[in-house]
Tab-separated table of C-alpha atoms in Angstrom:
chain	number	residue	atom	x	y	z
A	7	UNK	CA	12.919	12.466	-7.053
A	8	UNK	CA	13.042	15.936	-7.905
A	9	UNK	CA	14.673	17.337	-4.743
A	10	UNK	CA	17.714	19.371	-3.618
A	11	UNK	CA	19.260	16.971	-1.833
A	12	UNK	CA	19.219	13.161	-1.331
A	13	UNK	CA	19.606	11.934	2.166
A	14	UNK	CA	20.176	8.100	0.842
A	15	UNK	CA	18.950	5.874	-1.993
A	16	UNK	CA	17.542	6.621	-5.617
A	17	UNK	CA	14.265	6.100	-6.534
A	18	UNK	CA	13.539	4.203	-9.885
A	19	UNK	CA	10.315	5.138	-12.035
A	20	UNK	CA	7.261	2.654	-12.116
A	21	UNK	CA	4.785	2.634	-14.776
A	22	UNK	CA	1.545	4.603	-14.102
A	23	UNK	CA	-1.554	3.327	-12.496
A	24	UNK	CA	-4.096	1.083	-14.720
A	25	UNK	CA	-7.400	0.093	-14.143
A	26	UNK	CA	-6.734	-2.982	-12.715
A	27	UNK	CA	-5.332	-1.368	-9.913
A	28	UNK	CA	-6.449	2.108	-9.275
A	29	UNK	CA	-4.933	4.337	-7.063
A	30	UNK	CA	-6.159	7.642	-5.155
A	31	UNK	CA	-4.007	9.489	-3.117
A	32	UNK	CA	-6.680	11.027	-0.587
A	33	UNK	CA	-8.000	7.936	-0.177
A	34	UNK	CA	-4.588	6.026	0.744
A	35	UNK	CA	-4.295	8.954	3.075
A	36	UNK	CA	-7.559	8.228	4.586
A	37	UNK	CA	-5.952	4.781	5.469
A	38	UNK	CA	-3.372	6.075	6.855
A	39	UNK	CA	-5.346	8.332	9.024
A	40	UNK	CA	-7.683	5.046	10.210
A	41	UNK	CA	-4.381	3.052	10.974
A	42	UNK	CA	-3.163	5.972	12.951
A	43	UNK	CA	-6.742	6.630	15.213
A	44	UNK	CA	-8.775	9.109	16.011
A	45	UNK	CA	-6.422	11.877	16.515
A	46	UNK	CA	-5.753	11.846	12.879
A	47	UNK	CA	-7.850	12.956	10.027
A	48	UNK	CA	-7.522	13.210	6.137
A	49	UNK	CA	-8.396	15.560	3.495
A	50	UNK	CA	-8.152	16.074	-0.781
A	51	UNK	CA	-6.837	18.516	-2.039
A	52	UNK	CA	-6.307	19.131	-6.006
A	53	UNK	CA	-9.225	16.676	-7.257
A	54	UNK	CA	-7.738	13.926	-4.886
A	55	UNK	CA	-4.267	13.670	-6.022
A	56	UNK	CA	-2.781	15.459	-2.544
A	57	UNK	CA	-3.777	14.342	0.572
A	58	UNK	CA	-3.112	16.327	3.408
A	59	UNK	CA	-2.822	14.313	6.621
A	60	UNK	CA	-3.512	16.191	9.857
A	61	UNK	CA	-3.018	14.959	13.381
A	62	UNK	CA	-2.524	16.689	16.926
A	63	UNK	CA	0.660	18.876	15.450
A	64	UNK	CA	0.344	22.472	14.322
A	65	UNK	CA	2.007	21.313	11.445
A	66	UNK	CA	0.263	18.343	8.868
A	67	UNK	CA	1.897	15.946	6.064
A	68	UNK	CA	0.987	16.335	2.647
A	69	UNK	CA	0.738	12.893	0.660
A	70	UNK	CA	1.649	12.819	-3.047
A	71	UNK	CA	3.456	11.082	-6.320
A	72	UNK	CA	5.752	13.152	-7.911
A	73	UNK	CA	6.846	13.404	-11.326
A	74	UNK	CA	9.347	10.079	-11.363
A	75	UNK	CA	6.260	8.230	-9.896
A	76	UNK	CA	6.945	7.847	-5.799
A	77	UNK	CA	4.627	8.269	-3.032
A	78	UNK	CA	5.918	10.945	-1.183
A	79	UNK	CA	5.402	12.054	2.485
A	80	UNK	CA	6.423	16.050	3.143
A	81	UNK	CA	6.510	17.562	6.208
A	82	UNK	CA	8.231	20.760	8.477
A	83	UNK	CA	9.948	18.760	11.386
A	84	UNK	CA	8.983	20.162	14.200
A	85	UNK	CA	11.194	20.818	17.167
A	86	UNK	CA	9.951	17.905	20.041
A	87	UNK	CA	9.736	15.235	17.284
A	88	UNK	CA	12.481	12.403	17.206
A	89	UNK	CA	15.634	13.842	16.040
A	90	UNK	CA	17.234	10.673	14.452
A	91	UNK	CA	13.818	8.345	13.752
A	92	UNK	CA	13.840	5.204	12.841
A	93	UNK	CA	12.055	4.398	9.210
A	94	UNK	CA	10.853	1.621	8.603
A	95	UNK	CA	12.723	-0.756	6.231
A	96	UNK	CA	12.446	0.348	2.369
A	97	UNK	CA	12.233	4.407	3.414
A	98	UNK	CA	14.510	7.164	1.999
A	99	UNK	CA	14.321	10.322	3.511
A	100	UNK	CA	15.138	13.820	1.729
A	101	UNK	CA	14.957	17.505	2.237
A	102	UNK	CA	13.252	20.590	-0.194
A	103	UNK	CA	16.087	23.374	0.990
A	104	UNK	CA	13.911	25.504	-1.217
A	105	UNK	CA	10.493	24.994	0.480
A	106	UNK	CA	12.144	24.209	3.792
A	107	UNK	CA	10.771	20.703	3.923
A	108	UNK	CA	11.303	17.371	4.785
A	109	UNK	CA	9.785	13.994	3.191
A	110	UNK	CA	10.041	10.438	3.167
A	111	UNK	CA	8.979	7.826	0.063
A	112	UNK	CA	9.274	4.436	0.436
A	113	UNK	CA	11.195	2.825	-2.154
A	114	UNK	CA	9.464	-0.030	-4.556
A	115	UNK	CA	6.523	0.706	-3.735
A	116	UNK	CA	3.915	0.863	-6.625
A	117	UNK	CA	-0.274	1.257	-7.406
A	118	UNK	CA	-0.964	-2.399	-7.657
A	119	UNK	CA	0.243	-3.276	-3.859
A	120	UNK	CA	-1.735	-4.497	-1.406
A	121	UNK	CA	-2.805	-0.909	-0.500
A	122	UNK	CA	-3.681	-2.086	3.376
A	123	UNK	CA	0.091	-3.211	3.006
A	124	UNK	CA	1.676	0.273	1.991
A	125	UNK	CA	-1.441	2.013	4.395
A	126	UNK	CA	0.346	0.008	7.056
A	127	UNK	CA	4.359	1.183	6.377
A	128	UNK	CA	3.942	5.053	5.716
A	129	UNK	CA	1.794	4.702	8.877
A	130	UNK	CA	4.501	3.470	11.215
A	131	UNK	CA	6.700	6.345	9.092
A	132	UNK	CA	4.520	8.915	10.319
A	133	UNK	CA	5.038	7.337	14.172
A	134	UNK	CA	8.498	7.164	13.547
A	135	UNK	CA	8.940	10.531	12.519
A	136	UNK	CA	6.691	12.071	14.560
A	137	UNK	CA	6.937	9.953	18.145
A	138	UNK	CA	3.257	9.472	17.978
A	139	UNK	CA	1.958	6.526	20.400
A	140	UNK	CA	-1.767	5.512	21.328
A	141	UNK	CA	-1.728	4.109	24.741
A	142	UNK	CA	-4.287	2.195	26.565
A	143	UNK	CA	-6.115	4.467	28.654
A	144	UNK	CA	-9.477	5.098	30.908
A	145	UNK	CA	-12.165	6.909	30.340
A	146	UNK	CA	-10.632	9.858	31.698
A	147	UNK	CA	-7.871	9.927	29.858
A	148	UNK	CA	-5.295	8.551	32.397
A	149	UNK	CA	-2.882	5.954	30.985
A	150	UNK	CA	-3.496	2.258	32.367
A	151	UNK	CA	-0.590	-0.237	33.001
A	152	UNK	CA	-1.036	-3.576	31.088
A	153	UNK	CA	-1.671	-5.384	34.807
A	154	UNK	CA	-4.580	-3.116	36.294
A	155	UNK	CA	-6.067	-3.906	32.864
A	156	UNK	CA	-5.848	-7.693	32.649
A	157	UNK	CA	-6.371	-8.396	36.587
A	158	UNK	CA	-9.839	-6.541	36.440
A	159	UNK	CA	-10.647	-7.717	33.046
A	160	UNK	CA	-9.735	-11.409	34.693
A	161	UNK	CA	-11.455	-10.309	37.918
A	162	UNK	CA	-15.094	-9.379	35.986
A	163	UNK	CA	-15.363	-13.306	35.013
A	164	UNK	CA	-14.354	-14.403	39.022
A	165	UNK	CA	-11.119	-15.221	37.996
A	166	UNK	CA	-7.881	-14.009	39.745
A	167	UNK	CA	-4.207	-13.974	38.712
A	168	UNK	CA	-1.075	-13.083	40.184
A	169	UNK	CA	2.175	-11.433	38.780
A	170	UNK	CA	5.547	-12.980	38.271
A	171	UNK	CA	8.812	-11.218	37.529
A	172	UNK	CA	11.945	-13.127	36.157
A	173	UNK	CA	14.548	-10.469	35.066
A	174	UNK	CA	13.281	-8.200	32.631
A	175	UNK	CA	10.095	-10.338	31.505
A	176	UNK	CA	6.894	-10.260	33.394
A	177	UNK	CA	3.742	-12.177	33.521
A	178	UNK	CA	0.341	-12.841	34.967
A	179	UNK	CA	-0.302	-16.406	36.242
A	180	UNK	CA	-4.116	-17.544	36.023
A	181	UNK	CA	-5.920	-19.997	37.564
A	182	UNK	CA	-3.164	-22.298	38.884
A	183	UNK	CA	-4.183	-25.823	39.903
A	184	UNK	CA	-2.359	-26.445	43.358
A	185	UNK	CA	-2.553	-29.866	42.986
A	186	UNK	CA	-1.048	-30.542	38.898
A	187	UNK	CA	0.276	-26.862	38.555
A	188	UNK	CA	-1.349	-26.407	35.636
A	189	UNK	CA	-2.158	-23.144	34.816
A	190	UNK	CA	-2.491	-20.121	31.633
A	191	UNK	CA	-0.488	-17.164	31.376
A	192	UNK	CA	-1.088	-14.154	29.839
A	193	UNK	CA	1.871	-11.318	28.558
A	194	UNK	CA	2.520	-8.617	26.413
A	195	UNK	CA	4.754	-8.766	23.832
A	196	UNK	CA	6.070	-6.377	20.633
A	197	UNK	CA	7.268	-7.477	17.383
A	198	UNK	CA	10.348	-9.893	17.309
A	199	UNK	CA	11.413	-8.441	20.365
A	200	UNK	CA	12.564	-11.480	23.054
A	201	UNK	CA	11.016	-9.871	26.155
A	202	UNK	CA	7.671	-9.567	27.601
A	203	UNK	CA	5.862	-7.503	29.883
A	204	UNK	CA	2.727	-6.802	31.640
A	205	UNK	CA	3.904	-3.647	33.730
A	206	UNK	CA	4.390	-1.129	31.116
A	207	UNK	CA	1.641	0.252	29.658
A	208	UNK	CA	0.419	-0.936	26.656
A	209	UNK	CA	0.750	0.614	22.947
A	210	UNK	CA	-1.765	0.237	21.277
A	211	UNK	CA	-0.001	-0.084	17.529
A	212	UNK	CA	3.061	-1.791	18.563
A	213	UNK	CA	1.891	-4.439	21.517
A	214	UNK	CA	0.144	-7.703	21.326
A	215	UNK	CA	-1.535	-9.982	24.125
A	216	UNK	CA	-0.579	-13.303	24.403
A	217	UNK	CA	-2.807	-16.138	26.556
A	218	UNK	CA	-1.379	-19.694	26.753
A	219	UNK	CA	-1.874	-22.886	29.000
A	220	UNK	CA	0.996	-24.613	30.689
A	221	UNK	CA	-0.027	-28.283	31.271
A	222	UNK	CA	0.802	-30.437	33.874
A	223	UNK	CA	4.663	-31.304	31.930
A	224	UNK	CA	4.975	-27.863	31.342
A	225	UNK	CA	3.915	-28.056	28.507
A	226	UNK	CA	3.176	-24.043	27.076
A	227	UNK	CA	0.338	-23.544	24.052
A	228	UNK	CA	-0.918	-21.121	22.774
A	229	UNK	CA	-4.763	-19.822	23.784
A	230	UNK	CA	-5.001	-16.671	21.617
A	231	UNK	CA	-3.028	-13.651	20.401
A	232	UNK	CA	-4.748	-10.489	19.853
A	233	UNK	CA	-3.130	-6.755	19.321
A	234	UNK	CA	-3.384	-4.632	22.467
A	235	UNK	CA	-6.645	-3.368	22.157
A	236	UNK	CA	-7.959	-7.178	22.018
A	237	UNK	CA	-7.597	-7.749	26.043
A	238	UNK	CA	-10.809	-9.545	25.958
A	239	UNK	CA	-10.666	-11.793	23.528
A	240	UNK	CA	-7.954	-13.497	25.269
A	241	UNK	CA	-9.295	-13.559	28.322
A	242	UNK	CA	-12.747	-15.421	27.271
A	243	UNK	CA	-9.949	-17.794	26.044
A	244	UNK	CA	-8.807	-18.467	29.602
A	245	UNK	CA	-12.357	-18.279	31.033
A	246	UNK	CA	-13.443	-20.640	28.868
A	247	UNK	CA	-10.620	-23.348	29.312
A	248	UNK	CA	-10.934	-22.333	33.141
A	249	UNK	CA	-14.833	-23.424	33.081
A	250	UNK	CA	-14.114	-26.400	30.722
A	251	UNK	CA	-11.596	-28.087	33.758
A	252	UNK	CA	-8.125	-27.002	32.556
A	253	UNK	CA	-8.020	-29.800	29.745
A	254	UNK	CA	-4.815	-31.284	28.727
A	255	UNK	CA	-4.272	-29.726	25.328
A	256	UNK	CA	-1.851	-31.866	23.275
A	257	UNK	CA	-1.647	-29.026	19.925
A	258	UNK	CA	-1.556	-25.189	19.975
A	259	UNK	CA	-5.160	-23.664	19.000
A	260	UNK	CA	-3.742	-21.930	15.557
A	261	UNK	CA	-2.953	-25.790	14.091
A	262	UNK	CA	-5.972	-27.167	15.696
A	263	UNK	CA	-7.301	-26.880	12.087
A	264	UNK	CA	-4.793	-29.191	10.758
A	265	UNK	CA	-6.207	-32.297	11.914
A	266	UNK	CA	-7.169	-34.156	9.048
A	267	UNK	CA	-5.318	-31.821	7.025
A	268	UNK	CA	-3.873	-35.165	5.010
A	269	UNK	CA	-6.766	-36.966	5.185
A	270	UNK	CA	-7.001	-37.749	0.976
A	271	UNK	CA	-3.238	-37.246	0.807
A	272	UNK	CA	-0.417	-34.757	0.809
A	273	UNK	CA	1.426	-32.829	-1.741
A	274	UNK	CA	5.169	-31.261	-1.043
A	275	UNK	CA	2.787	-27.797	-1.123
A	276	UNK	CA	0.536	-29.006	1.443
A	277	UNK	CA	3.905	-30.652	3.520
A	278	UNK	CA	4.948	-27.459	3.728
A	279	UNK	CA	2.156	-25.547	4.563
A	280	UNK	CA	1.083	-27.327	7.307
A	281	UNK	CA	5.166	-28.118	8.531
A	282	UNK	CA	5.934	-24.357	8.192
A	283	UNK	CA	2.959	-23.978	10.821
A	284	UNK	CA	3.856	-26.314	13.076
A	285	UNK	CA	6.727	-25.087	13.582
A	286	UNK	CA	5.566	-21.530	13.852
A	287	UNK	CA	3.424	-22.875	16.777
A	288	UNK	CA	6.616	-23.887	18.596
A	289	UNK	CA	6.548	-27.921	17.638
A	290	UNK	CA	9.407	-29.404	15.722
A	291	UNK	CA	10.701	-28.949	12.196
A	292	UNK	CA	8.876	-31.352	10.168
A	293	UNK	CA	10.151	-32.740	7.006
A	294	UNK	CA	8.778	-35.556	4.596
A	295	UNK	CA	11.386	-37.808	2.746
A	296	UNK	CA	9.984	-38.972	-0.923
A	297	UNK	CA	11.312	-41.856	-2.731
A	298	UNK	CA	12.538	-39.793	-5.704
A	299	UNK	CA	12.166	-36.497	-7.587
A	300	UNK	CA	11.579	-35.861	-11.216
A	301	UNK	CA	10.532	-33.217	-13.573
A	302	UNK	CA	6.953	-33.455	-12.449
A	303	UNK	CA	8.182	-33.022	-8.274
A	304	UNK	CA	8.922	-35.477	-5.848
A	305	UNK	CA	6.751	-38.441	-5.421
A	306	UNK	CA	6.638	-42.088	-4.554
A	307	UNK	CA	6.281	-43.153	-0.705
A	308	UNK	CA	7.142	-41.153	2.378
A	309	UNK	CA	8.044	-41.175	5.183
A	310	UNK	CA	7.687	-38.070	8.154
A	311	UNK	CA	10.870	-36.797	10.048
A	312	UNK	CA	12.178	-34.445	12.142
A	313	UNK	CA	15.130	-32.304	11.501
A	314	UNK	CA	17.242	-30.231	14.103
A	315	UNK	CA	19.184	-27.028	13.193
A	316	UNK	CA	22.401	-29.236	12.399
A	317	UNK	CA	20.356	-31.638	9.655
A	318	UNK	CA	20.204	-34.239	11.808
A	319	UNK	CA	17.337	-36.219	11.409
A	320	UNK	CA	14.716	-38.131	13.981
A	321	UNK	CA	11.979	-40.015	14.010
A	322	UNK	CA	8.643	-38.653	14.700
A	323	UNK	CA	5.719	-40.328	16.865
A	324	UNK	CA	3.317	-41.721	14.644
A	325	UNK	CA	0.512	-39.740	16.244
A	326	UNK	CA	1.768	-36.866	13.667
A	327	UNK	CA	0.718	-38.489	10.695
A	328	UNK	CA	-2.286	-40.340	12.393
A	329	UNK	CA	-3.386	-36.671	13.596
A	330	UNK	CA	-2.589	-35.065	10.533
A	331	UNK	CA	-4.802	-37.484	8.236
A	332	UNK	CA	-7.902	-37.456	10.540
A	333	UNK	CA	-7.362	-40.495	12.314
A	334	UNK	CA	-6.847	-38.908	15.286
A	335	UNK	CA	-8.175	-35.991	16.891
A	336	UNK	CA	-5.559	-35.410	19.651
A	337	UNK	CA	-2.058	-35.897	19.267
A	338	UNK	CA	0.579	-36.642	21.717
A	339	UNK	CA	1.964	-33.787	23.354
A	340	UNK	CA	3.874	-31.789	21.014
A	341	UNK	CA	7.191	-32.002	23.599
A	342	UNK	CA	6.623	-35.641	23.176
A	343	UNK	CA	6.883	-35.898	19.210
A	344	UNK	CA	10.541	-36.504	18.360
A	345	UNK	CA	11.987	-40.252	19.219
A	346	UNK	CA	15.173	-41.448	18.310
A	347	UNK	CA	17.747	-40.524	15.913
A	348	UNK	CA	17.344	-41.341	11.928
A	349	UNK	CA	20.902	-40.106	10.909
A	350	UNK	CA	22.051	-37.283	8.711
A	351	UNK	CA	19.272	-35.301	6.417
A	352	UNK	CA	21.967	-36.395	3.068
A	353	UNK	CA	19.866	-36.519	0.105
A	354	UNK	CA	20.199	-35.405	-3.153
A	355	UNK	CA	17.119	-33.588	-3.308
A	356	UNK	CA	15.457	-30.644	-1.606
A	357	UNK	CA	13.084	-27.615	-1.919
A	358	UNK	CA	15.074	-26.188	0.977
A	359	UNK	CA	12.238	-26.038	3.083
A	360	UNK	CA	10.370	-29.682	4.186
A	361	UNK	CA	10.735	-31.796	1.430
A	362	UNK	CA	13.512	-34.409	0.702
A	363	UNK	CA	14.405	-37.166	-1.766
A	364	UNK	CA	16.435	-40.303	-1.715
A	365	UNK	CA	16.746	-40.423	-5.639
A	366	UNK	CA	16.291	-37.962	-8.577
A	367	UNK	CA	15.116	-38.969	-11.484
A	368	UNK	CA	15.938	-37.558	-14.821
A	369	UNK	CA	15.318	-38.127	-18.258
């Protein structure tokens, strides 16, 4: 980076775009400007190799590579923008004392990403250094609280809902059955972050909806997850498992797809494929124990198990595997899938994630 001073990192030189993977910087910036909404706009400048991104600032960033082959975001800071930001991970920042300039690159980054990928980081960069935030609001302009949204959204299908406040996470409550207390919910959350509320007001790049059923055993399963702008999607979720009686629902919706996953068999790819999503819906981590391991993998017969955090291991209700190779279509509840304990997960083998083997094989 040719620049007067460095405020962390050094950048390493990639090799130049090919063919295969073309890259134009006014049309990245045009990405960026989509990701960012309609506030923001992009032009070329210099045959296409500058863009100049402009949003509601008097002052614009200017998008380039420079000479040891980084993307490069410049900017003048101006005085009511975040004074300390916070880049997103893989972001240097520097300064131009001889243009008076600020800019940002992020480091690694080269023409044959996934350019939604990169479109995506130097996006949040430019909210980060900026404090830029689209908000749900009304036609007028006013800013609307995540609950006013949801209860009339709710209320056009003839459904109504009711808040609930434990600490600092918040909820809506829909259709609760008096008699079973069965019920769905629907919250916002953001990112990794361990709370969730519905009386802030949503932002509309960093919040997501999230619907779910809680069953008669309390049971809670996912309905659908949509970013903030998707409101509606989750709630013809709910109307529709509203209308349809409240049905018990024994598997989250995003592994519904995995029933007869197995159905011609299973390789230690597909084990962990469809394991790795269970447990990203909230069920149990999975693992299959082979007979052996060789050169060629691990093979022989198997046998499903699950595993707590300390490598203990349990059995698993045999609905898993019936489910999983299409002899089933519903499950037992997921809360009702470990049994009793197997002992200790000590084998010789492992690919670390949900595979196992008794032996190994070699030779």
């Amino acid at each position: 980076m040719n620049v007067d001073t460095h405020a962390s990192g050094t950048a390493q030189s990639r090799p130049d775009p090919t063919p295969e993977h073309p890259f134009v910087v006014h049309g990245f910036t045009s990405a960026v400007a989509d990701l960012l909404g309609p506030d923001w706009s992009a032009e070329s400048r210099r045959w296409g190799t500058v863009g100049i991104l402009t949003g509601p600032y008097t002052n614009h960033f200017t998008f380039k590579v420079d000479w040891e082959e980084d993307l490069c975001a410049e900017y003048v800071r101006l005085p009511d923008w975040p004074t300390d930001p916070v880049l997103p991970n893989g972001f240097h920042a520097y300064h131009l004392e001889t243009k008076e300039r600020d800019g940002v690159f992020l480091e690694g980054a080269a023409p044959g990403d996934n350019p939604h990928y990169l479109a995506e980081q130097y996006a949040a960069a430019v909210r980060a250094l900026t404090g830029y935030r689209r908000v749900l609001a009304d036609e007028f302009g006013r800013e609307v609280v995540a609950t006013d949204a949801a209860t009339r959204a709710l209320a056009a299908r003839g459904i109504t809902a009711h808040a609930v406040v434990d600490g600092d996470d918040s909820w809506l409550v829909v259709g609760r059955n008096e008699d079973t207390g069965a019920h769905a919910l629907l919250h916002l959350y953001r990112g990794a972050q361990d709370t969730y509320d519905v009386h802030q007001v949503p932002d509309l790049d960093c919040d997501n909806w999230y619907a779910a059923t809680v069953g008669t055993d309390g049971l809670k399963l996912l309905l659908a997850e949509q970013p903030a702008e998707g409101l509606e999607t989750c709630v013809e979720a709910i109307a529709e498992w509203l209308d349809a009686g409240q049905p018990a629902r024994n598997a989250p919706a995003e592994i519904a797809d995995l029933c007869g996953r197995f159905t011609d068999g299973y390789t230690p790819e597909g084990i962990r494929d469809a394991f790795a999503r269970i447990h990203e819906a909230g069920g149990p981590f999975l693992v299959c124990v082979w007979d052996y391991a060789d050169d060629a993998g691990f093979g022989g017969s198997s046998q499903f198990y699950a595993e707590t955090g300390n490598g203990e291991l349990f059995e698993v209700e045999p609905d898993v595997h019936l489910w999983l190779s299409g002899q089933m279509e519903l499950p037992a509840p997921m809360c009702n899938w470990v049994r009793g304990p197997a002992g200790p997960a000590d084998f010789p083998v492992t690919d670390d994630f949900h595979n196992y083997a008794r032996a190994e094989h070699t030779g």
